[in-house]
Tab-separated table of C-alpha atoms in Angstrom:
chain	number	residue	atom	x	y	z
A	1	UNK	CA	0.000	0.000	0.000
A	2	UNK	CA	2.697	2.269	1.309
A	3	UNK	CA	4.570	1.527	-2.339
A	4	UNK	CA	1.605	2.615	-4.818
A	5	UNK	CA	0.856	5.674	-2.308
A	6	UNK	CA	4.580	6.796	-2.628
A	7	UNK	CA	4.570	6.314	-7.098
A	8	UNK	CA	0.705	8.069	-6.964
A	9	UNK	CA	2.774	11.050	-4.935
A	10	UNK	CA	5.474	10.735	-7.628
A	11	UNK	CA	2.908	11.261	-10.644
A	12	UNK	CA	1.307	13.896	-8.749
A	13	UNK	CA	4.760	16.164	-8.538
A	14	UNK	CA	5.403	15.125	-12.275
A	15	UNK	CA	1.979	16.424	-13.533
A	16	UNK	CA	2.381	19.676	-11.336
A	17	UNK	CA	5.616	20.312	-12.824
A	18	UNK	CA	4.537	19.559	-16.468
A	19	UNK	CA	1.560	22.034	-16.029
A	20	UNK	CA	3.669	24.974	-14.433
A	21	UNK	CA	5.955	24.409	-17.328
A	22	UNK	CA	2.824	24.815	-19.754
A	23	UNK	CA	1.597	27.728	-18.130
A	24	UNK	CA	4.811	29.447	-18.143
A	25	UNK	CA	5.275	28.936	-21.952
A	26	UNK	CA	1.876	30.244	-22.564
A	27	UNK	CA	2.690	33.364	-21.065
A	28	UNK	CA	5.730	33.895	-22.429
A	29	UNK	CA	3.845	33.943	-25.922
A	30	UNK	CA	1.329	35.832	-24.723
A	31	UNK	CA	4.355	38.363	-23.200
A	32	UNK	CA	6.174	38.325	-26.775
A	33	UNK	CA	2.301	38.947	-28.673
A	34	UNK	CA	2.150	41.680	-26.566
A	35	UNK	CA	5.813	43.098	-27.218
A	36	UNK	CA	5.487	42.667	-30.817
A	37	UNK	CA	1.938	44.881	-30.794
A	38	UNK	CA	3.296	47.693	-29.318
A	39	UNK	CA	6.421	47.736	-31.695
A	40	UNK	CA	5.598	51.065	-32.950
A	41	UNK	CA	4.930	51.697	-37.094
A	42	UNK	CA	7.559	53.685	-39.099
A	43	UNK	CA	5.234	55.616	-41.320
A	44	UNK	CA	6.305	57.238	-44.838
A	45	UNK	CA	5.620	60.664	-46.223
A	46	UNK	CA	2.752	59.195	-48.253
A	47	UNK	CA	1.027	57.806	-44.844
A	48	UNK	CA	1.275	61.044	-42.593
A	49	UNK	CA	0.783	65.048	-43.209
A	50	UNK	CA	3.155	65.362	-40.476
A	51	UNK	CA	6.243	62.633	-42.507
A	52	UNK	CA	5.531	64.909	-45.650
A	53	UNK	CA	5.998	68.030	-44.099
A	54	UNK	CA	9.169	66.832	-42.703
A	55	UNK	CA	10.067	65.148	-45.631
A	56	UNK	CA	9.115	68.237	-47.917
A	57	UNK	CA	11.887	70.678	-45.452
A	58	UNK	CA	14.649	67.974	-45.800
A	59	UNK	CA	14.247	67.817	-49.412
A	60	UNK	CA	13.945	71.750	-49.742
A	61	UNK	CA	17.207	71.855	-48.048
A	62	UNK	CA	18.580	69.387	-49.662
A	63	UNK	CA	17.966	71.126	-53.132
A	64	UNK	CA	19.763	74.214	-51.616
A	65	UNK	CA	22.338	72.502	-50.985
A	66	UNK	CA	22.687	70.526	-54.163
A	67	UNK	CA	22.164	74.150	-55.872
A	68	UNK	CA	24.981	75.779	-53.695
A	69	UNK	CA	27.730	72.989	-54.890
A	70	UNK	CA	26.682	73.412	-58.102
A	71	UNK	CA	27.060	77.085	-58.089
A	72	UNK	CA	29.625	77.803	-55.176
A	73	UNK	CA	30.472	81.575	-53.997
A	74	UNK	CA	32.602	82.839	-51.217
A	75	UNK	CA	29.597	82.301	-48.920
A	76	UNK	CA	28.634	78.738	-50.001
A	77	UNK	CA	30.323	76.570	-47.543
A	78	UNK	CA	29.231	78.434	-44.544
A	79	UNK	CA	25.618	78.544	-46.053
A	80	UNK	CA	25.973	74.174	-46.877
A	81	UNK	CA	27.608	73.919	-43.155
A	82	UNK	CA	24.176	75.649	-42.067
A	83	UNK	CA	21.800	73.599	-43.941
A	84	UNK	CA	23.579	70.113	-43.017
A	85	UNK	CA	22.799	70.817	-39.161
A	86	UNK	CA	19.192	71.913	-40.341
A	87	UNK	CA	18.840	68.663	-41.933
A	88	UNK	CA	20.289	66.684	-38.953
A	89	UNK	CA	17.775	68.335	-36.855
A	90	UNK	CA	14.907	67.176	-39.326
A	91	UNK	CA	15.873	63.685	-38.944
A	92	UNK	CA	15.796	63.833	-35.363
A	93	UNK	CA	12.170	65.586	-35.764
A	94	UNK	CA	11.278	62.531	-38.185
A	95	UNK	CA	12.447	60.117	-35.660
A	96	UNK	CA	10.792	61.317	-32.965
A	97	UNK	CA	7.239	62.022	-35.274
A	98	UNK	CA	7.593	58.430	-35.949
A	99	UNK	CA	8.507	58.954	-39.839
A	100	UNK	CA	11.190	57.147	-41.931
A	101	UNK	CA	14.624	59.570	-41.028
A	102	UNK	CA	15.851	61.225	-43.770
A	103	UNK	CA	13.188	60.150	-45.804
A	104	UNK	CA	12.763	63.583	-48.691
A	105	UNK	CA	10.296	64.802	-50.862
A	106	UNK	CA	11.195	68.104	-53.092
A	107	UNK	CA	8.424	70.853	-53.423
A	108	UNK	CA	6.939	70.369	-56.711
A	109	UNK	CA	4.570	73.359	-56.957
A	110	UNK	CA	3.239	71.099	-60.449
A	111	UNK	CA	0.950	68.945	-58.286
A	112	UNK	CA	-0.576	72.016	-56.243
A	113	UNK	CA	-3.957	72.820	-57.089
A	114	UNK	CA	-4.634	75.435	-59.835
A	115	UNK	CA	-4.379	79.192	-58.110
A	116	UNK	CA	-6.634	81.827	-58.064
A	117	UNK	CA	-7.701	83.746	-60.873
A	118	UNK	CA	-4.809	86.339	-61.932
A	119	UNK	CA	-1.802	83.555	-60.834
A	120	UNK	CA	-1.626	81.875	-64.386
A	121	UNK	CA	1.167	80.418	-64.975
A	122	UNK	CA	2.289	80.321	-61.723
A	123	UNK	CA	3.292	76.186	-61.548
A	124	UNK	CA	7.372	77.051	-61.295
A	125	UNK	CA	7.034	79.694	-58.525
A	126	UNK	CA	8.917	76.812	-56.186
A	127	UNK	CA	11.725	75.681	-58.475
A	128	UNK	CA	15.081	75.707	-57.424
A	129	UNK	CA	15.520	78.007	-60.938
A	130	UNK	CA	12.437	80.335	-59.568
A	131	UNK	CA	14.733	83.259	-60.347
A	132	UNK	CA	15.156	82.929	-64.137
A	133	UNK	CA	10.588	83.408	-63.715
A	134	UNK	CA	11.228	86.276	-61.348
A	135	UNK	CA	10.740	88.921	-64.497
A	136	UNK	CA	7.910	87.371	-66.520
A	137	UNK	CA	5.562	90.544	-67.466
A	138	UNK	CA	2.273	90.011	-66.620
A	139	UNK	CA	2.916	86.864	-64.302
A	140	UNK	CA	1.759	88.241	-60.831
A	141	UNK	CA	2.269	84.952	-59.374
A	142	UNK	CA	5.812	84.748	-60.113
A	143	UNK	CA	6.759	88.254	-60.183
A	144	UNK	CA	8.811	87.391	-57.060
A	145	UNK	CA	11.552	90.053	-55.905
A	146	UNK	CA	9.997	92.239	-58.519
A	147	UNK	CA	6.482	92.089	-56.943
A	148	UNK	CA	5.137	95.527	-55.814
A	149	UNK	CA	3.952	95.499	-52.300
A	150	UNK	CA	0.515	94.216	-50.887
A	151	UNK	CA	1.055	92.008	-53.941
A	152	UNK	CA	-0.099	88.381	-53.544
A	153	UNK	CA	3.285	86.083	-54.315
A	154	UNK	CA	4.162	82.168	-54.925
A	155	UNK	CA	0.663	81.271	-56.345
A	156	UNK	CA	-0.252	77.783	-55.491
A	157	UNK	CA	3.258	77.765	-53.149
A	158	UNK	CA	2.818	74.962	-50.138
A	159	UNK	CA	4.516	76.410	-47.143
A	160	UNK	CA	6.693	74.107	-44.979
A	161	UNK	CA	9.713	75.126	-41.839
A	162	UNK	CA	13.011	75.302	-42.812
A	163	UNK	CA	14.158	73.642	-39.281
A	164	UNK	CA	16.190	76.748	-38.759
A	165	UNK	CA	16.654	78.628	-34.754
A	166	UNK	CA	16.029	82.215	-33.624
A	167	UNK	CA	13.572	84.387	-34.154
A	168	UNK	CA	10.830	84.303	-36.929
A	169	UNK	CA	11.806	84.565	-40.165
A	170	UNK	CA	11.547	83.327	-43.433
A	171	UNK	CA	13.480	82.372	-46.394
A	172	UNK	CA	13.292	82.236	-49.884
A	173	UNK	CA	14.986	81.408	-53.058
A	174	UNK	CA	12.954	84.444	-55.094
A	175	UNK	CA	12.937	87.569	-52.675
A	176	UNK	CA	16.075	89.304	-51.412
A	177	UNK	CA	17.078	89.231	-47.705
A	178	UNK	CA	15.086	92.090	-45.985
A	179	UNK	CA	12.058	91.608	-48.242
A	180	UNK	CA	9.117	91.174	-45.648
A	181	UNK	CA	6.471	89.143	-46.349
A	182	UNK	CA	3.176	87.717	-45.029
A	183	UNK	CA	1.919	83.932	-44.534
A	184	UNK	CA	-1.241	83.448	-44.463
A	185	UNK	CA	-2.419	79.523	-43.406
A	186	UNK	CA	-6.180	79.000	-44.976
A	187	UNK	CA	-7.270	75.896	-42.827
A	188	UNK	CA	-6.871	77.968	-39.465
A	189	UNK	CA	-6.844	81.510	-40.605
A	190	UNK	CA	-3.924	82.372	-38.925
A	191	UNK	CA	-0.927	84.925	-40.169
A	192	UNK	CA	2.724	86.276	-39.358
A	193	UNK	CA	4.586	88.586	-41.074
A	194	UNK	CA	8.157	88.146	-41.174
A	195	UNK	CA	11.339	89.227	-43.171
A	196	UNK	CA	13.624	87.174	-45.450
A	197	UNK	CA	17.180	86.794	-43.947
A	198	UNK	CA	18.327	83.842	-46.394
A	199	UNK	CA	18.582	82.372	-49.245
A	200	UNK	CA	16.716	78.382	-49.801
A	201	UNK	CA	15.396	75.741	-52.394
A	202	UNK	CA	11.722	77.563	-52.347
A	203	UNK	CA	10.046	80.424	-52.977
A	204	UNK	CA	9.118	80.872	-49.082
A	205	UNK	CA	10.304	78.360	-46.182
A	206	UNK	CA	9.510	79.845	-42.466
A	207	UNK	CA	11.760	79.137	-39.902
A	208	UNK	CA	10.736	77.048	-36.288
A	209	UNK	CA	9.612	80.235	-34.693
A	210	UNK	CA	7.502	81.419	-37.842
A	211	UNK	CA	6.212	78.105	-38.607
A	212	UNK	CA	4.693	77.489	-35.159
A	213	UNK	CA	2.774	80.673	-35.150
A	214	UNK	CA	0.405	79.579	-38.405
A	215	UNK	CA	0.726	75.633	-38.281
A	216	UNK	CA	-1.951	73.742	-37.302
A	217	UNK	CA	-1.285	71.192	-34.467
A	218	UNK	CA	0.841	68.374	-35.490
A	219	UNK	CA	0.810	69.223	-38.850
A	220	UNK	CA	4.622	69.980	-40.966
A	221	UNK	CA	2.540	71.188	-44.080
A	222	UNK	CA	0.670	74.231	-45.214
A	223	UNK	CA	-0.952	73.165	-48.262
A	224	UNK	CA	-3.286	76.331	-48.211
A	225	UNK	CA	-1.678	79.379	-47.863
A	226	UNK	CA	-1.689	82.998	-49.379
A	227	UNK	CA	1.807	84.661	-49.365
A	228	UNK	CA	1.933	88.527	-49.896
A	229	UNK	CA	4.683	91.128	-50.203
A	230	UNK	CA	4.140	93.588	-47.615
A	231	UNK	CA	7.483	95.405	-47.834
């Protein structure tokens, strides 16, 4: 009696040790489920407003700087030097926003809407070669540095941060540094006027400070905007 009570005591420890075991595995698959759900999603400029706005300022400063090596001056590696930390800072932005880093998308002012009525014409005011439309008679969209003031500028222009410091400002690849001009954001209505201290890949690129005071929460993009020359 005292030997099939001892082997019954025997099974008993076996099958508590076999379930424990089972249990434990179960939760560790249950624990590595979980893990892998909350591994968060890298998205791309094409699945977030916020990844193509970031996107949209690394490739505008990439195009300056592409455009500065192609066409050095005195100034030019100071200026690239500038731009390389702006785009560092970006990528940081992009991590942190959950976006693919340094991940770029150039302003093509092509595939904007069509602009209001008196912008014909007005599908280059973006390009990096804006200047060479910067004296078409008649083309009050792309009149640029030649623009009287209170005119309305970049026609059909998206508006995006250039990722740059200090106070607001604004830069621009078609008006001349002092040149002040005012942002206008559509979808909230809101405004700043600030002055061009630099030369970039776009017709109009707003620094941080500048940026945040027309953006919309979370967004990197102004798709609708009005720009005008105020001084």
């Amino acid at each position: 009696m005292s030997r099939r009570r001892t082997l019954g005591t025997k099974k008993k420890i076996a099958l508590l040790v076999s379930a424990a075991t089972v249990a434990g595995g179960g939760a560790f698959v249950m624990a590595s489920t979980s893990n892998a759900s909350q591994t968060p999603t890298v998205k791309s400029a094409a699945d977030s407003t916020v990844c193509q706005g970031l996107a949209t300022a690394l490739g505008n400063n990439q195009k300056f700087i592409d455009g500065q090596k192609a066409n050095p001056d005195a100034q030019s590696a100071a200026r690239i030097a500038n731009r390389e930390a702006v785009i560092a800072q970006i990528k940081v932005q992009q991590e942190a926003s959950g976006c693919v880093a340094g991940e770029s998308a150039q302003d093509s002012q092509a595939a904007q809407p069509s602009a209001p009525a008196g912008g014909a014409g007005n599908a280059g005011a973006g390009n990096a070669g804006g200047d060479q439309n910067a004296g078409n008679a008649g083309d009050a969209g792309n009149a640029g540095g030649g623009a009287a003031a209170g005119q309305q500028v970049c026609n059909g222009s998206t508006v995006t941060l250039s990722g740059e410091g200090g106070a607001p400002a604004a830069s621009s690849n078609q008006f001349p540094a002092g040149t002040k001009l005012k942002v206008t954001n559509l979808d909230n209505n809101k405004s700043t006027t600030v002055e061009v201290t630099s030369v970039s890949g776009s017709c109009v690129l707003l620094n941080n400070a500048a940026f945040e005071q027309v953006r919309e929460a979370g967004k990197f993009l102004i798709r609708r905007a009005v720009i005008e020359k105020v001084g």
